[in-house]
Amino acid sequence: MARSRRGISRRSFTGAVGSGAAAAAVGVGVSASSAQPAQAAQASGERKERAFAAATHRSSKRPNILFILADDLGYADLSCFGARHIRTPNLDRLAAQGLRFTDGYAGSSSCSPTRLSLYTGRYPGRIRAGLEEPIEDTDKTGLDPTHPTLASLLRDAGYTTAMIGKWHCGVLPDYAPTKSGWQEFFGNFGGSLEYYSKLTTNGSYDLYEGETTVKDLRYYTNILAERACDFVQRKHDRPWLLNLNFTAAHWPFIAEGDREEAARLEKLVRELPPSKARLTLAHLDGGSLDTYRKMVEGMDRAVGQVLRALDRSGRARDTMVVFSSDNGGERFSYSWPFAGIKGTLQEGGIRVPNILRWPARINSHQVTHVPVFTPDWTATLLEVAGARPAPDTPLDGTSLVGYLLRGDAAPQRDLFWRKGTERALRRGQWKYHYSVTPKIPLNKGKDVLFDLRADPSECADKSAQEPALLADLKAAWESIDATLLPYPAP
C-alpha cells in the first residue's frame, strides 16, 4: 500500500480521542447526534466508552473468526452509532463488549467490489471482477478461483472455513465460494433476492447449499441465523472462519411478515419482461422508514441469536467477532452527519459501522478514531491466524495487529477508493475527492479537499487554503491508480 508522503503524528492522524461516546460517535468532531449514544448509555446505567488501549499482557491461542457483514447498512443505522428510531440492542452489546471504530470504511461504495476487497485483501481494481461495480446477476465474471483468498489462506493454515449468506462474486458454473477456499457454503450467489421466494433480479431461484439448490421459503434473515447457529455450536477440532453475510438491509424492502408485498413482487418478477423485471426488486414505489427499521432490527435479533449460540458453545472468549457493512446505506438509511449514499465516495457512501469483539485480547467499552477499511481486516485476520499472504498477490490492506494487540502506534497510510470516474483518498484527517456525478453538484468536476475532523459533512472545500496538500493527495491517488487495471472501454 502506498505510504504517506507527508509525516503526520499519531495524534493528528487519529484525531482527538474523547473519553466517552459523545466524543466518539462521529470520530471527527462532536455534533448533536454524536451525544446520543452516550446519553443512552447513561440512561441504562452502562459504562461509558474510553479511548482504546491495547491489553498487551494477554495471550491467546489462534482465534475462531466470525466476520458479520451487513448489506447497505448506513453509518448511523445502529443505536450505538446514533440511530434515533432503530433499536439494535444485540449489536450495541457487541460494541460495549469490545471496540467500536468511529472511522470505519468499506472497501468500495458498492456491493461486490467491497466483498472482493475483503476476500482478497486488495483494491477491487486489481482484478477483473472488481471493475464491475457491482457484478450483475447474469454477468459471466467473478472472483478467479485461482486467486488466493482469506478463506483459502486460512484453510491452508489449518482453519475450517465456511460462508453463510450473500456471495455476490460471480455465479455458477465458474464461480462459487467453494471454488475459492470456503469448504462450506449456504446462501445466495447474486446481488439481491426477495426475502421469501428467493427470486433474484433475473427471475431465477437463488438459494444454494454448496452448488446445489435447496428449497426454503421462510424469511431469509432468519434462515441465515439458524444456519450460523448450527455452525458455531458444532463440535470443531480446529479453529474456524465463518463469513456470515446478511442481505439485510438491501432492497427489496421486505420485513419479516410482509408476505403481501413479497407476493406482489414475486408476481411481477415472474410476469414482467426481463428488462422491466430487473428493476422490480428495487421497487422504488415501495418500502418505508418503518419497514427499513424492522429489517435492521430483524438483523440485530439474528445477530443476537448467533452470539448466544457462540456463548453456548463455550468458545466466545477465543472468537474474534467483526461486524461491518459492505457500503453505506440507501434511501431509507440514516447517515448523519455525512453526505452521500451508497454508490458515491462521499462519507455517506463509504463510512460504515465497524465493531470488534475478542474477549481474550480486547478490553470492553472502548472506542477508536483510527481510520480502517475493509482490506485492513483481511491483513489483520491473516496475521492473527498465523497465515501469510501469497507473495504474488500482495495485500493492499494494513494489519492492525500491532496497534490492537501490542500497543504499537496506529498505522499511518493512505486509504484509497476508485469508483468509475470518482476518486477519494484519506490521509489522517484530510480527504481528497473528485467527482463528476450529478449527485454531487456543488463540487462537480473539481478536485476538492476536506478536513474531516472539522467538517465531516464535506461542505467546506479547503483546496484554496491548502493547495500543496491537495496536490500531494491527488498525486498519491494517481500513483495508486496507475497500478490498477483500467476500466474497459464503454
Coordinates of C-alpha atoms in Angstrom, one line a residue:
M1 CA 0.0 0.0 0.0
A2 CA 1.2 3.5 -0.8
R3 CA 2.7 5.2 2.3
S4 CA 2.0 8.7 3.4
R5 CA 4.4 11.2 1.8
R6 CA 4.0 13.8 4.4
G7 CA 4.9 12.9 8.0
I8 CA 2.0 13.2 10.5
S9 CA 1.9 12.5 14.1
R10 CA -0.2 9.8 15.7
R11 CA -2.3 12.4 17.4
S12 CA -3.0 14.3 14.1
F13 CA -3.7 11.0 12.3
T14 CA -6.2 9.6 14.8
G15 CA -7.9 12.8 15.8
A16 CA -8.9 13.9 19.2
V17 CA -10.0 11.0 21.3
G18 CA -12.7 11.6 23.8
S19 CA -13.3 9.5 26.9
G20 CA -16.9 8.8 26.1
A21 CA -19.3 8.0 23.3
A22 CA -20.2 11.7 22.9
A23 CA -16.8 12.4 21.5
A24 CA -16.7 9.1 19.6
A25 CA -19.9 8.7 17.7
V26 CA -18.7 10.7 14.7
G27 CA -15.0 10.4 15.2
V28 CA -14.1 13.7 13.6
G29 CA -15.8 16.2 15.8
V30 CA -18.8 16.3 18.1
S31 CA -22.3 17.0 16.7
A32 CA -25.7 17.0 18.3
S33 CA -26.3 13.4 17.1
S34 CA -23.0 12.2 18.4
A35 CA -24.1 12.7 22.0
Q36 CA -27.0 10.3 21.7
P37 CA -25.1 7.0 22.3
A38 CA -23.6 8.4 25.5
Q39 CA -27.0 9.6 26.7
A40 CA -28.5 6.2 26.0
A41 CA -25.6 4.5 27.9
Q42 CA -26.0 6.8 30.9
A43 CA -29.8 6.2 31.0
S44 CA -29.3 2.4 31.0
G45 CA -26.6 2.5 33.5
E46 CA -24.0 1.2 31.1
R47 CA -20.3 2.2 31.4
K48 CA -19.1 4.9 29.1
E49 CA -16.6 4.2 26.4
R50 CA -13.0 5.0 26.9
A51 CA -10.1 5.6 24.5
F52 CA -8.6 2.4 23.2
A53 CA -5.6 0.9 24.8
A54 CA -4.1 -2.4 23.8
A55 CA -4.1 -5.1 26.5
T56 CA -0.6 -6.2 25.8
H57 CA -0.3 -8.5 28.8
R58 CA -2.8 -11.1 27.4
S59 CA -2.1 -14.1 25.3
S60 CA -4.4 -16.4 23.3
K61 CA -4.4 -19.3 21.0
R62 CA -5.4 -18.7 17.4
P63 CA -9.0 -17.4 17.5
N64 CA -12.0 -18.5 15.7
I65 CA -13.2 -15.7 13.4
L66 CA -16.8 -14.7 12.9
F67 CA -17.0 -11.9 10.3
I68 CA -20.5 -10.5 10.1
L69 CA -21.3 -8.3 7.0
A70 CA -24.5 -6.3 6.7
D71 CA -25.7 -5.2 3.3
D72 CA -26.3 -1.5 2.5
L73 CA -26.3 -0.6 6.2
G74 CA -25.7 3.1 6.8
Y75 CA -23.3 4.6 9.3
A76 CA -25.9 5.6 11.8
D77 CA -28.4 2.8 11.4
L78 CA -27.3 1.2 14.7
S79 CA -28.2 2.7 18.1
C80 CA -24.6 2.7 19.2
F81 CA -23.7 4.8 16.1
G82 CA -26.5 7.3 16.6
A83 CA -29.7 5.8 15.2
R84 CA -32.7 7.6 16.6
H85 CA -35.6 5.3 15.6
I86 CA -33.9 1.9 15.2
R87 CA -33.1 -0.2 18.2
T88 CA -30.2 -2.6 18.0
P89 CA -29.5 -4.0 21.5
N90 CA -27.5 -7.0 20.4
L91 CA -25.1 -5.1 18.2
D92 CA -24.9 -2.3 20.9
R93 CA -24.0 -5.0 23.4
L94 CA -21.3 -6.4 21.0
A95 CA -19.8 -2.9 20.7
A96 CA -19.9 -2.5 24.5
Q97 CA -18.1 -5.8 25.0
G98 CA -15.3 -4.7 22.7
L99 CA -14.1 -1.9 20.5
R100 CA -16.1 0.5 18.3
F101 CA -14.4 2.1 15.3
T102 CA -15.9 5.5 14.5
D103 CA -13.9 5.9 11.3
G104 CA -14.6 2.5 9.7
Y105 CA -14.8 2.4 5.9
A106 CA -15.9 -0.1 3.3
G107 CA -13.5 -1.0 0.5
S108 CA -15.9 0.4 -2.1
S109 CA -19.3 2.2 -2.2
S110 CA -21.0 -0.8 -3.8
C111 CA -21.6 -4.4 -3.0
S112 CA -19.3 -6.8 -4.9
P113 CA -16.2 -4.6 -5.0
T114 CA -16.1 -4.4 -1.2
R115 CA -16.6 -8.2 -0.9
L116 CA -13.7 -8.7 -3.3
S117 CA -11.6 -6.4 -1.2
L118 CA -12.4 -8.4 1.9
Y119 CA -11.8 -11.8 0.3
T120 CA -8.5 -10.8 -1.4
G121 CA -7.2 -8.0 0.9
R122 CA -6.6 -5.9 -2.3
Y123 CA -8.1 -3.0 -4.1
P124 CA -11.1 -4.2 -6.2
G125 CA -9.4 -2.7 -9.3
R126 CA -6.6 -5.2 -9.1
I127 CA -8.8 -7.9 -10.5
R128 CA -11.1 -8.0 -13.5
A129 CA -14.3 -8.8 -11.5
G130 CA -13.6 -5.7 -9.3
L131 CA -14.2 -3.4 -12.3
E132 CA -17.9 -4.5 -12.3
E133 CA -19.5 -2.1 -9.8
P134 CA -21.4 -4.2 -8.9
I135 CA -21.3 -7.6 -10.6
E136 CA -24.7 -8.2 -12.2
D137 CA -26.6 -11.5 -11.5
T138 CA -26.2 -12.5 -15.2
D139 CA -22.6 -11.5 -15.6
K140 CA -20.0 -14.1 -16.6
T141 CA -17.3 -12.6 -14.5
G142 CA -16.3 -13.3 -10.9
L143 CA -13.5 -14.0 -8.5
D144 CA -11.0 -16.1 -10.2
P145 CA -10.9 -19.5 -8.3
T146 CA -7.1 -19.5 -8.6
H147 CA -6.7 -16.1 -6.7
P148 CA -5.7 -16.6 -3.1
T149 CA -8.4 -15.6 -0.7
L150 CA -8.8 -15.1 3.0
A151 CA -10.6 -18.5 3.1
S152 CA -8.0 -20.4 1.1
L153 CA -5.1 -19.0 3.1
L154 CA -6.8 -19.8 6.4
R155 CA -7.8 -23.2 5.2
D156 CA -4.2 -23.9 4.3
A157 CA -3.2 -22.7 7.8
G158 CA -5.5 -25.3 9.4
Y159 CA -8.8 -23.5 9.7
T160 CA -12.2 -24.8 8.9
T161 CA -13.8 -22.3 6.5
A162 CA -17.5 -21.5 5.8
M163 CA -19.7 -18.9 4.3
I164 CA -23.3 -18.4 5.1
G165 CA -25.3 -15.8 3.2
K166 CA -24.6 -13.5 0.2
W167 CA -21.6 -14.3 -2.0
H168 CA -22.0 -11.8 -4.9
C169 CA -18.6 -12.5 -6.5
G170 CA -19.8 -14.5 -9.6
V171 CA -22.3 -17.1 -10.5
L172 CA -22.2 -20.8 -11.3
P173 CA -20.8 -22.8 -13.0
D174 CA -17.5 -20.9 -13.0
Y175 CA -17.6 -19.0 -9.7
A176 CA -18.6 -20.1 -6.2
P177 CA -17.3 -19.8 -2.6
T178 CA -16.5 -23.5 -2.6
K179 CA -14.1 -22.8 -5.6
S180 CA -12.3 -20.0 -3.7
G181 CA -11.4 -21.6 -0.4
W182 CA -14.6 -21.9 1.6
Q183 CA -15.2 -25.5 2.5
E184 CA -18.9 -25.0 3.2
F185 CA -21.4 -22.6 1.6
F186 CA -25.1 -21.9 2.3
G187 CA -26.6 -18.8 0.7
N188 CA -27.3 -16.8 -2.4
F189 CA -25.0 -16.1 -5.3
G190 CA -26.5 -12.9 -6.6
G191 CA -26.6 -9.3 -5.5
S192 CA -30.2 -9.3 -4.2
L193 CA -33.1 -11.6 -3.7
E194 CA -36.7 -11.4 -2.5
Y195 CA -36.6 -12.5 1.2
Y196 CA -39.3 -15.2 0.9
S197 CA -39.5 -16.5 -2.6
K198 CA -35.6 -16.3 -3.1
L199 CA -36.1 -14.9 -6.6
T200 CA -33.3 -12.7 -7.9
T201 CA -33.3 -9.8 -10.4
N202 CA -33.3 -12.1 -13.4
G203 CA -36.2 -14.2 -12.1
S204 CA -34.1 -17.2 -11.1
Y205 CA -34.3 -19.0 -7.7
D206 CA -31.1 -18.3 -5.7
L207 CA -30.6 -20.4 -2.5
Y208 CA -27.9 -23.0 -2.5
E209 CA -26.1 -25.5 -0.3
G210 CA -22.7 -25.8 -1.9
E211 CA -23.5 -25.7 -5.6
T212 CA -27.0 -27.4 -5.3
T213 CA -30.3 -25.5 -4.9
V214 CA -32.2 -26.0 -1.7
K215 CA -35.8 -25.1 -1.1
D216 CA -36.6 -22.9 1.9
L217 CA -39.3 -20.2 1.6
R218 CA -39.0 -18.9 5.1
Y219 CA -37.7 -15.3 5.8
Y220 CA -34.1 -15.2 4.7
T221 CA -32.6 -13.3 7.6
N222 CA -33.9 -16.0 10.0
I223 CA -32.7 -18.8 7.8
L224 CA -29.1 -17.4 7.8
A225 CA -29.2 -17.0 11.6
E226 CA -30.4 -20.6 12.1
R227 CA -27.6 -21.9 9.8
A228 CA -24.9 -19.8 11.6
C229 CA -26.1 -21.0 15.0
D230 CA -25.7 -24.6 13.8
F231 CA -22.2 -24.0 12.6
V232 CA -20.8 -22.2 15.7
Q233 CA -22.3 -24.8 18.0
R234 CA -20.9 -27.7 16.0
K235 CA -18.0 -29.7 17.6
H236 CA -14.9 -28.3 15.9
D237 CA -11.5 -29.8 16.3
R238 CA -9.8 -26.8 14.5
P239 CA -10.2 -23.1 14.6
W240 CA -12.7 -21.8 12.1
L241 CA -13.6 -18.9 9.9
L242 CA -17.3 -18.1 9.3
N243 CA -18.3 -15.3 6.9
L244 CA -21.9 -14.5 7.8
N245 CA -23.2 -12.2 5.1
F246 CA -26.7 -10.9 5.6
T247 CA -28.7 -9.4 2.8
A248 CA -30.4 -7.0 5.2
A249 CA -30.9 -4.1 4.8
H250 CA -30.6 -4.3 1.0
W251 CA -33.7 -3.9 -1.1
P252 CA -36.3 -5.3 -1.7
F253 CA -37.6 -3.7 1.5
I254 CA -39.4 -6.7 2.9
A255 CA -39.6 -7.1 6.7
E256 CA -40.4 -10.4 8.3
G257 CA -44.2 -10.9 8.0
D258 CA -44.6 -8.6 4.8
R259 CA -45.9 -11.6 2.8
E260 CA -48.4 -9.5 0.8
E261 CA -45.7 -7.2 -0.5
A262 CA -43.4 -10.2 -1.1
A263 CA -46.1 -11.9 -3.1
R264 CA -46.7 -8.7 -5.2
L265 CA -43.0 -8.5 -6.1
E266 CA -42.8 -12.2 -6.8
K267 CA -45.7 -12.0 -9.3
L268 CA -44.1 -9.0 -11.0
V269 CA -40.7 -10.7 -11.3
R270 CA -42.3 -13.8 -12.8
E271 CA -44.6 -11.9 -15.3
L272 CA -42.8 -8.8 -16.5
P273 CA -40.3 -8.9 -19.4
P274 CA -36.7 -9.2 -18.2
S275 CA -35.8 -5.6 -19.0
K276 CA -38.5 -4.4 -16.5
A277 CA -38.4 -7.3 -14.1
R278 CA -34.8 -6.5 -13.4
L279 CA -35.8 -3.3 -11.5
T280 CA -38.8 -4.8 -9.8
L281 CA -37.0 -5.8 -6.6
A282 CA -35.7 -2.3 -6.1
H283 CA -39.5 -1.4 -6.1
L284 CA -39.0 2.4 -5.9
D285 CA -42.7 2.5 -5.3
G286 CA -42.4 0.6 -2.1
G287 CA -40.7 0.4 1.2
S288 CA -40.8 2.8 4.1
L289 CA -38.8 4.0 7.0
D290 CA -40.8 1.7 9.3
T291 CA -40.1 -1.3 7.0
Y292 CA -36.4 -0.4 7.0
R293 CA -36.4 -0.2 10.8
K294 CA -38.0 -3.6 11.0
M295 CA -35.4 -5.1 8.6
V296 CA -32.4 -3.7 10.6
E297 CA -33.9 -4.7 13.9
G298 CA -34.6 -8.2 12.5
M299 CA -30.9 -8.5 11.5
D300 CA -30.0 -7.4 15.0
R301 CA -32.1 -10.1 16.5
A302 CA -30.5 -12.6 14.2
V303 CA -27.0 -11.5 15.3
G304 CA -28.1 -11.9 18.9
Q305 CA -29.2 -15.5 18.2
V306 CA -25.8 -16.3 16.7
L307 CA -23.9 -14.6 19.6
R308 CA -25.9 -16.6 22.1
A309 CA -25.2 -19.8 20.2
L310 CA -21.5 -18.8 20.4
D311 CA -21.8 -18.4 24.1
R312 CA -23.4 -21.8 24.5
S313 CA -20.5 -23.3 22.5
G314 CA -18.1 -22.1 25.2
R315 CA -15.9 -20.5 22.5
A316 CA -16.9 -16.9 22.7
R317 CA -13.8 -15.8 24.6
D318 CA -11.5 -17.1 21.9
T319 CA -13.6 -15.9 19.0
M320 CA -12.8 -12.7 17.1
V321 CA -16.1 -11.2 16.0
V322 CA -16.0 -8.4 13.5
F323 CA -19.1 -6.5 12.3
S324 CA -19.2 -4.2 9.3
S325 CA -21.2 -3.2 6.2
D326 CA -20.3 -3.6 2.5
N327 CA -21.1 0.1 1.8
G328 CA -23.2 3.0 3.0
G329 CA -27.0 2.9 3.1
E330 CA -29.7 3.8 0.5
R331 CA -32.8 5.9 0.6
F332 CA -34.2 4.9 4.0
S333 CA -30.8 4.8 5.8
Y334 CA -29.6 7.3 8.3
S335 CA -26.0 8.5 8.0
W336 CA -25.9 11.9 9.7
P337 CA -23.7 13.9 9.7
F338 CA -22.3 12.5 6.5
A339 CA -23.4 13.5 2.9
G340 CA -23.9 10.9 0.2
I341 CA -25.3 7.4 0.0
K342 CA -24.3 4.0 -1.5
G343 CA -22.7 4.4 -4.8
T344 CA -20.8 7.7 -4.0
L345 CA -17.4 8.1 -2.5
Q346 CA -18.7 10.8 -0.1
E347 CA -18.6 9.7 3.5
G348 CA -22.2 8.5 3.5
G349 CA -21.3 6.1 0.7
I350 CA -18.2 4.5 2.3
R351 CA -18.2 5.3 6.1
V352 CA -19.8 2.3 7.8
P353 CA -20.4 1.0 11.4
N354 CA -17.4 -1.2 12.4
I355 CA -17.2 -3.3 15.7
L356 CA -14.6 -5.7 17.0
R357 CA -15.0 -8.1 20.0
W358 CA -12.4 -10.5 21.1
P359 CA -12.7 -11.0 24.9
A360 CA -9.3 -12.9 25.2
R361 CA -7.4 -9.9 23.7
I362 CA -9.5 -6.8 23.6
N363 CA -10.9 -5.0 26.6
S364 CA -14.6 -3.9 26.7
H365 CA -16.2 -0.4 26.4
Q366 CA -13.5 1.1 24.1
V367 CA -13.6 3.4 21.1
T368 CA -11.0 4.4 18.5
H369 CA -10.9 7.0 15.8
V370 CA -8.2 5.3 13.7
P371 CA -9.3 5.0 10.1
V372 CA -9.7 1.4 8.9
F373 CA -11.1 0.0 5.8
T374 CA -12.1 -3.5 4.5
P375 CA -8.8 -4.7 3.2
D376 CA -7.2 -3.9 6.5
W377 CA -9.4 -6.6 8.1
T378 CA -8.1 -9.2 5.7
A379 CA -4.5 -8.4 6.6
T380 CA -5.4 -8.4 10.3
L381 CA -7.2 -11.7 10.2
L382 CA -4.5 -13.4 8.4
E383 CA -1.9 -12.3 10.9
V384 CA -3.9 -13.3 14.0
A385 CA -4.5 -16.7 12.4
G386 CA -0.8 -17.3 11.6
A387 CA -1.3 -17.3 7.8
R388 CA 0.8 -15.5 5.3
P389 CA -0.3 -13.6 2.1
A390 CA 0.6 -15.1 -1.2
P391 CA 3.8 -13.5 -2.4
D392 CA 2.5 -13.0 -6.0
T393 CA -0.7 -11.2 -4.8
P394 CA 0.5 -8.8 -2.1
L395 CA -2.1 -7.2 0.1
D396 CA -3.2 -3.6 -0.1
G397 CA -4.6 -3.6 3.4
T398 CA -2.5 -3.0 6.5
S399 CA -2.6 -5.3 9.5
L400 CA -3.9 -3.7 12.7
V401 CA -2.4 -6.4 14.9
G402 CA 0.4 -4.2 16.2
Y403 CA -1.9 -1.5 17.2
L404 CA -4.6 -3.7 18.6
L405 CA -2.5 -6.3 20.5
R406 CA 1.0 -4.9 21.1
G407 CA 0.3 -1.2 21.8
D408 CA 2.1 0.0 18.6
A409 CA 1.3 3.4 17.1
A410 CA -1.7 3.3 14.8
P411 CA -0.7 2.6 11.2
Q412 CA -0.2 5.7 9.1
R413 CA -1.1 5.2 5.5
D414 CA -3.5 6.4 2.8
L415 CA -6.9 4.9 2.3
F416 CA -7.8 4.8 -1.4
W417 CA -11.1 4.5 -3.3
R418 CA -12.0 4.5 -7.0
K419 CA -15.5 4.2 -8.4
G420 CA -15.8 4.9 -12.1
T421 CA -14.6 8.4 -12.6
E422 CA -14.9 9.3 -8.9
R423 CA -11.8 9.5 -6.7
A424 CA -11.2 9.6 -3.0
L425 CA -8.2 9.3 -0.7
R426 CA -8.0 9.8 3.0
R427 CA -4.8 10.7 4.9
G428 CA -5.2 11.3 8.6
Q429 CA -7.9 14.0 9.0
W430 CA -7.7 15.0 5.3
K431 CA -9.7 13.7 2.4
Y432 CA -9.2 14.3 -1.3
H433 CA -12.3 13.9 -3.5
Y434 CA -13.2 14.3 -7.2
S435 CA -16.5 13.5 -8.8
V436 CA -18.4 14.4 -12.0
T437 CA -21.6 12.7 -10.8
P438 CA -24.7 15.0 -10.8
K439 CA -25.4 13.6 -7.3
I440 CA -22.7 15.9 -6.0
P441 CA -23.4 19.2 -7.9
L442 CA -21.6 21.5 -5.5
N443 CA -18.1 20.2 -6.3
K444 CA -18.9 18.6 -9.7
G445 CA -15.8 18.2 -11.8
K446 CA -13.5 19.8 -9.3
D447 CA -10.6 18.5 -7.1
V448 CA -11.7 19.2 -3.5
L449 CA -10.1 18.8 -0.1
F450 CA -11.9 18.4 3.2
D451 CA -10.8 18.4 6.9
L452 CA -13.0 15.6 8.1
R453 CA -12.2 16.3 11.8
A454 CA -13.8 19.8 11.5
D455 CA -16.1 19.2 8.6
P456 CA -17.4 15.6 8.5
S457 CA -20.3 16.7 6.2
E458 CA -17.7 17.6 3.4
C459 CA -19.1 21.1 2.9
A460 CA -16.1 23.4 3.3
D461 CA -13.6 22.9 0.5
K462 CA -10.1 23.7 1.7
S463 CA -8.3 23.3 -1.6
A464 CA -7.7 27.1 -1.9
Q465 CA -6.2 27.3 1.6
E466 CA -4.1 24.0 1.2
P467 CA -3.0 23.8 -2.4
A468 CA 0.2 21.9 -1.7
L469 CA -1.6 19.3 0.4
L470 CA -4.3 18.9 -2.3
A471 CA -1.6 18.4 -4.9
D472 CA 0.1 15.8 -2.7
L473 CA -3.0 13.8 -2.1
K474 CA -4.1 13.9 -5.7
A475 CA -0.6 12.7 -6.8
A476 CA -0.9 9.9 -4.2
W477 CA -4.2 8.8 -5.6
E478 CA -2.9 8.8 -9.2
S479 CA 0.2 6.8 -8.1
I480 CA -2.0 4.0 -6.7
D481 CA -4.5 4.2 -9.6
A482 CA -1.6 3.7 -12.1
T483 CA -1.0 0.2 -10.7
L484 CA -4.7 -0.9 -11.1
L485 CA -6.5 -2.3 -14.1
P486 CA -8.1 0.2 -16.3
Y487 CA -11.8 0.2 -16.8
P488 CA -12.9 -1.4 -20.1
A489 CA -13.9 1.0 -22.8
P490 CA -17.6 1.7 -22.9

